[in-house]
Amino acid sequence: DGGITQSPKYLFRKEGQNVTLSCEQNLNHDAMYWYRQDPGQGLRLIYYSQIVNDFQKGDIAEGYSVSREKKESFPLTVTSAQKNPTAFYLCASRDPEHSYSGANVLTFGAGSRLTVL
Amino acid sequence: RKEVEQDPGPFNVPEGATVAFNCTYSNSASQSFFWYRQDCRKEPKLLMSVYSSGNEDGRFTAQLNRASQYISLLIRDSKLSDSATYLCVVNRVGYALNFGKGTSLLVTP
C-alpha cells in the first residue's frame, strides 16, 4: 500500500540536542510538507518542498532544517536553536490526483511526537 | 485577525442529532476550502472539499459563503464514530494550506 511513513513515532530528547525526524513516501508525489501541531492549536507550516533539491521556509522555520535529496524522502532536523520543540510533527505530501491549481489536497503521515526533557 | 477561525467547542450531541460547524477566513482571495477530520492523537484526513455551489457526501454537507467569508459543515444523523476534531482548511497562494484550530465533536449514546 502506498503511503507516508514517519519515524520514530515517539522521541525523547534532552535540551541542547539535535534530532532528525524521518519522512518517507512511496506515492511518487512531488510536493512534501512539514507541519507542527501543539495541543489545542492548528497546524503550522515549518517547511515545504515542491520538488527534489528545492524547499521553502514556512511560517515557523526558525530552529529547523530540511533536505530533499530524493523524491521519496523529506527529513526534518529539529536543532537546539528551536526554543520550544515539544510538539506533534506531521509530514504530508500533495496528492496530484485530487489537487488542482489553487487547491492542494494533502495526505499525512501518522506523525512523530517529540518531547524535550 | 487569524487566517482561519473556528469555534473550538466541544460540541456534545446525542446520537442521531444534527450538528453544524462554522469557520471564517480572512483572505478574500482564497479559492479553495476543505474540511479535514482528526481523531485523537492521529493525523488529519480529508473529509471533503467545499465547492462554491455547496456539496454533499452522505450525511455531510459543506457550504461556502464567499460574501461573508465563512464555510460550514453540517452533519446529519450523528454517529458515535463521528466523534473527532474537524479542521477547517483554506488554501494559500501557492502550495501551502492554512489550518484552523479545529472544532471538537463528541457524540454520546
mmCIF file of C-alpha atoms in Angstrom:
data_model
loop_
_atom_site.group_PDB
_atom_site.id
_atom_site.type_symbol
_atom_site.label_atom_id
_atom_site.label_comp_id
_atom_site.label_asym_id
_atom_site.label_seq_id
_atom_site.Cartn_x
_atom_site.Cartn_y
_atom_site.Cartn_z
ATOM 1 C CA ASP A 1 0.000 0.000 0.000
ATOM 2 C CA GLY A 2 1.208 3.497 -0.798
ATOM 3 C CA GLY A 3 1.593 5.979 1.953
ATOM 4 C CA ILE A 4 3.774 8.180 4.107
ATOM 5 C CA THR A 5 5.902 6.653 6.832
ATOM 6 C CA GLN A 6 7.172 8.780 9.677
ATOM 7 C CA SER A 7 9.668 7.588 12.232
ATOM 8 C CA PRO A 8 10.156 7.448 15.085
ATOM 9 C CA LYS A 9 6.600 7.619 16.381
ATOM 10 C CA TYR A 10 7.772 8.828 19.794
ATOM 11 C CA LEU A 11 11.052 10.534 20.570
ATOM 12 C CA PHE A 12 12.517 11.968 23.729
ATOM 13 C CA ARG A 13 15.361 14.423 23.579
ATOM 14 C CA LYS A 14 17.465 16.288 26.074
ATOM 15 C CA GLU A 15 17.745 20.026 25.772
ATOM 16 C CA GLY A 16 20.577 21.079 23.504
ATOM 17 C CA GLN A 17 20.438 18.004 21.297
ATOM 18 C CA ASN A 18 19.582 17.962 17.623
ATOM 19 C CA VAL A 19 17.154 15.318 16.407
ATOM 20 C CA THR A 20 16.112 14.218 12.920
ATOM 21 C CA LEU A 21 12.608 13.045 12.084
ATOM 22 C CA SER A 22 12.250 10.772 9.092
ATOM 23 C CA CYS A 23 9.544 11.073 6.434
ATOM 24 C CA GLU A 24 9.395 8.621 3.526
ATOM 25 C CA GLN A 25 6.673 8.336 0.877
ATOM 26 C CA ASN A 26 6.090 5.798 -1.877
ATOM 27 C CA LEU A 27 3.268 7.743 -3.521
ATOM 28 C CA ASN A 28 5.506 9.346 -6.148
ATOM 29 C CA HIS A 29 4.280 12.772 -5.016
ATOM 30 C CA ASP A 30 6.420 15.791 -5.848
ATOM 31 C CA ALA A 31 5.432 18.222 -3.092
ATOM 32 C CA MET A 32 6.048 17.446 0.579
ATOM 33 C CA TYR A 33 5.445 19.385 3.779
ATOM 34 C CA TRP A 34 6.289 19.513 7.457
ATOM 35 C CA TYR A 35 3.730 20.826 9.937
ATOM 36 C CA ARG A 36 3.846 21.193 13.675
ATOM 37 C CA GLN A 37 0.805 20.826 15.950
ATOM 38 C CA ASP A 38 0.651 21.914 19.574
ATOM 39 C CA PRO A 39 -2.248 20.999 21.901
ATOM 40 C CA GLY A 40 -5.348 22.996 21.045
ATOM 41 C CA GLN A 41 -3.571 24.652 18.144
ATOM 42 C CA GLY A 42 -3.881 24.497 14.412
ATOM 43 C CA LEU A 43 -1.209 23.010 12.212
ATOM 44 C CA ARG A 44 1.629 25.421 11.488
ATOM 45 C CA LEU A 45 3.822 25.104 8.420
ATOM 46 C CA ILE A 46 7.539 24.598 9.046
ATOM 47 C CA TYR A 47 8.940 23.843 5.582
ATOM 48 C CA TYR A 48 7.709 22.590 2.263
ATOM 49 C CA SER A 49 9.327 21.264 -0.886
ATOM 50 C CA GLN A 50 7.780 21.354 -4.323
ATOM 51 C CA ILE A 51 10.446 19.251 -5.994
ATOM 52 C CA VAL A 52 13.716 17.444 -5.347
ATOM 53 C CA ASN A 53 16.608 19.690 -4.270
ATOM 54 C CA ASP A 54 14.284 22.602 -3.586
ATOM 55 C CA PHE A 55 12.481 23.684 -0.408
ATOM 56 C CA GLN A 56 10.976 26.835 1.088
ATOM 57 C CA LYS A 57 10.579 28.114 4.621
ATOM 58 C CA GLY A 58 7.120 28.097 6.077
ATOM 59 C CA ASP A 59 5.758 30.250 8.874
ATOM 60 C CA ILE A 60 7.871 28.851 11.719
ATOM 61 C CA ALA A 61 11.138 27.655 10.121
ATOM 62 C CA GLU A 62 13.477 29.053 12.778
ATOM 63 C CA GLY A 63 15.330 26.289 14.592
ATOM 64 C CA TYR A 64 14.516 23.678 11.928
ATOM 65 C CA SER A 65 16.281 22.422 8.822
ATOM 66 C CA VAL A 66 15.300 20.072 5.990
ATOM 67 C CA SER A 67 16.768 18.403 2.944
ATOM 68 C CA ARG A 68 15.212 16.955 -0.191
ATOM 69 C CA GLU A 69 17.868 14.854 -1.885
ATOM 70 C CA LYS A 70 15.409 12.204 -3.054
ATOM 71 C CA LYS A 71 11.800 12.437 -4.135
ATOM 72 C CA GLU A 72 10.758 9.861 -1.559
ATOM 73 C CA SER A 73 12.434 11.430 1.455
ATOM 74 C CA PHE A 74 11.999 14.729 3.307
ATOM 75 C CA PRO A 75 13.715 14.555 6.721
ATOM 76 C CA LEU A 76 13.298 17.311 9.309
ATOM 77 C CA THR A 77 16.024 18.212 11.789
ATOM 78 C CA VAL A 78 14.981 19.936 14.991
ATOM 79 C CA THR A 79 18.028 21.824 16.175
ATOM 80 C CA SER A 80 18.969 23.071 19.612
ATOM 81 C CA ALA A 81 18.068 26.556 18.379
ATOM 82 C CA GLN A 82 14.372 25.644 18.437
ATOM 83 C CA LYS A 83 13.205 27.122 21.746
ATOM 84 C CA ASN A 84 10.108 25.031 22.308
ATOM 85 C CA PRO A 85 10.414 21.828 20.278
ATOM 86 C CA THR A 86 7.975 19.616 22.195
ATOM 87 C CA ALA A 87 5.149 19.023 19.729
ATOM 88 C CA PHE A 88 3.429 16.634 17.322
ATOM 89 C CA TYR A 89 5.178 16.760 13.933
ATOM 90 C CA LEU A 90 3.290 15.847 10.784
ATOM 91 C CA CYS A 91 4.733 15.170 7.361
ATOM 92 C CA ALA A 92 2.469 15.394 4.333
ATOM 93 C CA SER A 93 2.540 15.170 0.563
ATOM 94 C CA ARG A 94 0.374 16.806 -2.075
ATOM 95 C CA ASP A 95 -1.914 14.391 -3.837
ATOM 96 C CA PRO A 96 -1.759 15.396 -7.515
ATOM 97 C CA GLU A 97 -4.692 13.169 -8.432
ATOM 98 C CA HIS A 98 -7.115 15.107 -6.225
ATOM 99 C CA SER A 99 -5.409 18.507 -6.285
ATOM 100 C CA TYR A 100 -5.733 21.168 -8.956
ATOM 101 C CA SER A 101 -4.477 24.683 -9.468
ATOM 102 C CA GLY A 102 -5.005 26.590 -6.242
ATOM 103 C CA ALA A 103 -6.376 23.568 -4.403
ATOM 104 C CA ASN A 104 -3.910 21.344 -2.611
ATOM 105 C CA VAL A 105 -5.150 18.098 -1.116
ATOM 106 C CA LEU A 106 -2.682 16.667 1.383
ATOM 107 C CA THR A 107 -2.052 13.149 2.612
ATOM 108 C CA PHE A 108 -0.468 12.955 6.051
ATOM 109 C CA GLY A 109 1.813 10.507 7.772
ATOM 110 C CA ALA A 110 0.929 9.216 11.237
ATOM 111 C CA GLY A 111 3.143 11.794 12.902
ATOM 112 C CA SER A 112 6.070 11.892 15.306
ATOM 113 C CA ARG A 113 5.692 13.062 18.899
ATOM 114 C CA LEU A 114 8.794 14.815 20.181
ATOM 115 C CA THR A 115 9.233 15.515 23.877
ATOM 116 C CA VAL A 116 12.147 17.519 25.213
ATOM 117 C CA LEU A 117 13.103 16.568 28.738
ATOM 118 C CA ARG B 1 -7.437 38.548 12.746
ATOM 119 C CA LYS B 2 -6.360 34.934 12.369
ATOM 120 C CA GLU B 3 -6.316 33.419 8.882
ATOM 121 C CA VAL B 4 -8.831 30.716 9.755
ATOM 122 C CA GLU B 5 -11.044 30.791 12.840
ATOM 123 C CA GLN B 6 -13.230 28.082 14.293
ATOM 124 C CA ASP B 7 -15.233 27.665 17.476
ATOM 125 C CA PRO B 8 -13.187 25.079 19.408
ATOM 126 C CA GLY B 9 -16.264 23.569 21.081
ATOM 127 C CA PRO B 10 -16.609 20.950 22.378
ATOM 128 C CA PHE B 11 -19.942 20.195 20.811
ATOM 129 C CA ASN B 12 -21.632 17.415 22.767
ATOM 130 C CA VAL B 13 -24.587 15.935 20.887
ATOM 131 C CA PRO B 14 -26.664 12.753 21.215
ATOM 132 C CA GLU B 15 -26.639 10.092 18.548
ATOM 133 C CA GLY B 16 -28.968 10.952 15.718
ATOM 134 C CA ALA B 17 -28.692 14.704 16.201
ATOM 135 C CA THR B 18 -27.815 17.220 13.530
ATOM 136 C CA VAL B 19 -24.837 19.456 14.245
ATOM 137 C CA ALA B 20 -23.288 22.325 12.316
ATOM 138 C CA PHE B 21 -19.862 23.919 12.491
ATOM 139 C CA ASN B 22 -18.818 27.242 11.038
ATOM 140 C CA CYS B 23 -15.444 28.576 10.084
ATOM 141 C CA THR B 24 -14.397 32.065 8.965
ATOM 142 C CA TYR B 25 -11.391 33.007 6.860
ATOM 143 C CA SER B 26 -9.671 36.347 6.489
ATOM 144 C CA ASN B 27 -8.251 36.317 2.962
ATOM 145 C CA SER B 28 -10.974 37.213 0.497
ATOM 146 C CA ALA B 29 -8.762 35.975 -2.355
ATOM 147 C CA SER B 30 -8.826 32.394 -1.060
ATOM 148 C CA GLN B 31 -10.007 29.979 -3.698
ATOM 149 C CA SER B 32 -10.156 26.516 -2.185
ATOM 150 C CA PHE B 33 -11.566 25.170 1.032
ATOM 151 C CA PHE B 34 -11.652 21.823 2.785
ATOM 152 C CA TRP B 35 -12.778 20.023 5.902
ATOM 153 C CA TYR B 36 -10.372 17.527 7.444
ATOM 154 C CA ARG B 37 -11.141 15.155 10.287
ATOM 155 C CA GLN B 38 -8.601 14.409 13.015
ATOM 156 C CA ASP B 39 -9.082 11.651 15.556
ATOM 157 C CA CYS B 40 -7.402 11.940 18.934
ATOM 158 C CA ARG B 41 -3.614 11.747 18.603
ATOM 159 C CA LYS B 42 -3.855 10.794 14.926
ATOM 160 C CA GLU B 43 -3.104 12.539 11.660
ATOM 161 C CA PRO B 44 -5.685 14.691 9.856
ATOM 162 C CA LYS B 45 -7.564 13.069 6.971
ATOM 163 C CA LEU B 46 -9.500 14.782 4.217
ATOM 164 C CA LEU B 47 -13.230 14.666 4.879
ATOM 165 C CA MET B 48 -14.426 16.711 1.938
ATOM 166 C CA SER B 49 -13.675 19.637 -0.313
ATOM 167 C CA VAL B 50 -16.013 22.631 -0.223
ATOM 168 C CA TYR B 51 -17.325 23.814 -3.560
ATOM 169 C CA SER B 52 -18.886 27.178 -4.335
ATOM 170 C CA SER B 53 -22.256 25.610 -5.050
ATOM 171 C CA GLY B 54 -22.189 23.545 -1.882
ATOM 172 C CA ASN B 55 -21.735 19.808 -1.832
ATOM 173 C CA GLU B 56 -22.978 16.762 -0.028
ATOM 174 C CA ASP B 57 -21.393 13.428 0.803
ATOM 175 C CA GLY B 58 -23.798 11.124 2.546
ATOM 176 C CA ARG B 59 -24.653 12.634 5.922
ATOM 177 C CA PHE B 60 -22.188 15.501 5.458
ATOM 178 C CA THR B 61 -22.962 18.795 3.729
ATOM 179 C CA ALA B 62 -20.439 21.572 3.172
ATOM 180 C CA GLN B 63 -21.309 25.107 2.152
ATOM 181 C CA LEU B 64 -19.332 28.195 1.231
ATOM 182 C CA ASN B 65 -20.424 31.798 1.629
ATOM 183 C CA ARG B 66 -17.856 33.957 -0.145
ATOM 184 C CA ALA B 67 -19.566 37.244 0.648
ATOM 185 C CA SER B 68 -19.343 36.616 4.382
ATOM 186 C CA GLN B 69 -16.143 34.573 4.121
ATOM 187 C CA TYR B 70 -17.350 31.563 6.008
ATOM 188 C CA ILE B 71 -17.571 27.834 5.461
ATOM 189 C CA SER B 72 -19.928 25.442 7.170
ATOM 190 C CA LEU B 73 -20.136 21.717 7.768
ATOM 191 C CA LEU B 74 -23.424 20.040 8.615
ATOM 192 C CA ILE B 75 -23.550 16.503 9.962
ATOM 193 C CA ARG B 76 -26.935 14.790 9.983
ATOM 194 C CA ASP B 77 -27.897 11.701 11.961
ATOM 195 C CA SER B 78 -24.701 11.824 14.069
ATOM 196 C CA LYS B 79 -22.975 8.542 14.829
ATOM 197 C CA LEU B 80 -20.687 7.704 17.737
ATOM 198 C CA SER B 81 -17.918 7.277 15.169
ATOM 199 C CA ASP B 82 -18.268 10.926 14.126
ATOM 200 C CA SER B 83 -16.604 11.947 17.395
ATOM 201 C CA ALA B 84 -13.428 13.732 16.341
ATOM 202 C CA THR B 85 -11.954 17.171 15.745
ATOM 203 C CA TYR B 86 -12.969 18.835 12.490
ATOM 204 C CA LEU B 87 -10.394 21.118 10.902
ATOM 205 C CA CYS B 88 -11.329 23.912 8.542
ATOM 206 C CA VAL B 89 -8.633 24.357 5.891
ATOM 207 C CA VAL B 90 -8.136 27.185 3.418
ATOM 208 C CA ASN B 91 -5.703 27.125 0.531
ATOM 209 C CA ARG B 92 -2.994 29.787 0.490
ATOM 210 C CA VAL B 93 -1.383 31.166 -2.631
ATOM 211 C CA GLY B 94 0.927 28.506 -3.948
ATOM 212 C CA TYR B 95 1.283 25.098 -2.383
ATOM 213 C CA ALA B 96 0.536 25.697 1.285
ATOM 214 C CA LEU B 97 -2.635 25.482 3.379
ATOM 215 C CA ASN B 98 -3.906 27.346 6.434
ATOM 216 C CA PHE B 99 -5.465 25.174 9.109
ATOM 217 C CA GLY B 100 -7.962 26.243 11.739
ATOM 218 C CA LYS B 101 -7.506 25.029 15.313
ATOM 219 C CA GLY B 102 -10.389 22.634 14.916
ATOM 220 C CA THR B 103 -13.828 22.061 16.402
ATOM 221 C CA SER B 104 -14.204 19.143 18.771
ATOM 222 C CA LEU B 105 -17.308 16.950 18.436
ATOM 223 C CA LEU B 106 -18.399 14.331 20.929
ATOM 224 C CA VAL B 107 -21.392 12.189 20.015
ATOM 225 C CA THR B 108 -22.901 10.427 23.020
ATOM 226 C CA PRO B 109 -25.189 7.364 23.212
#
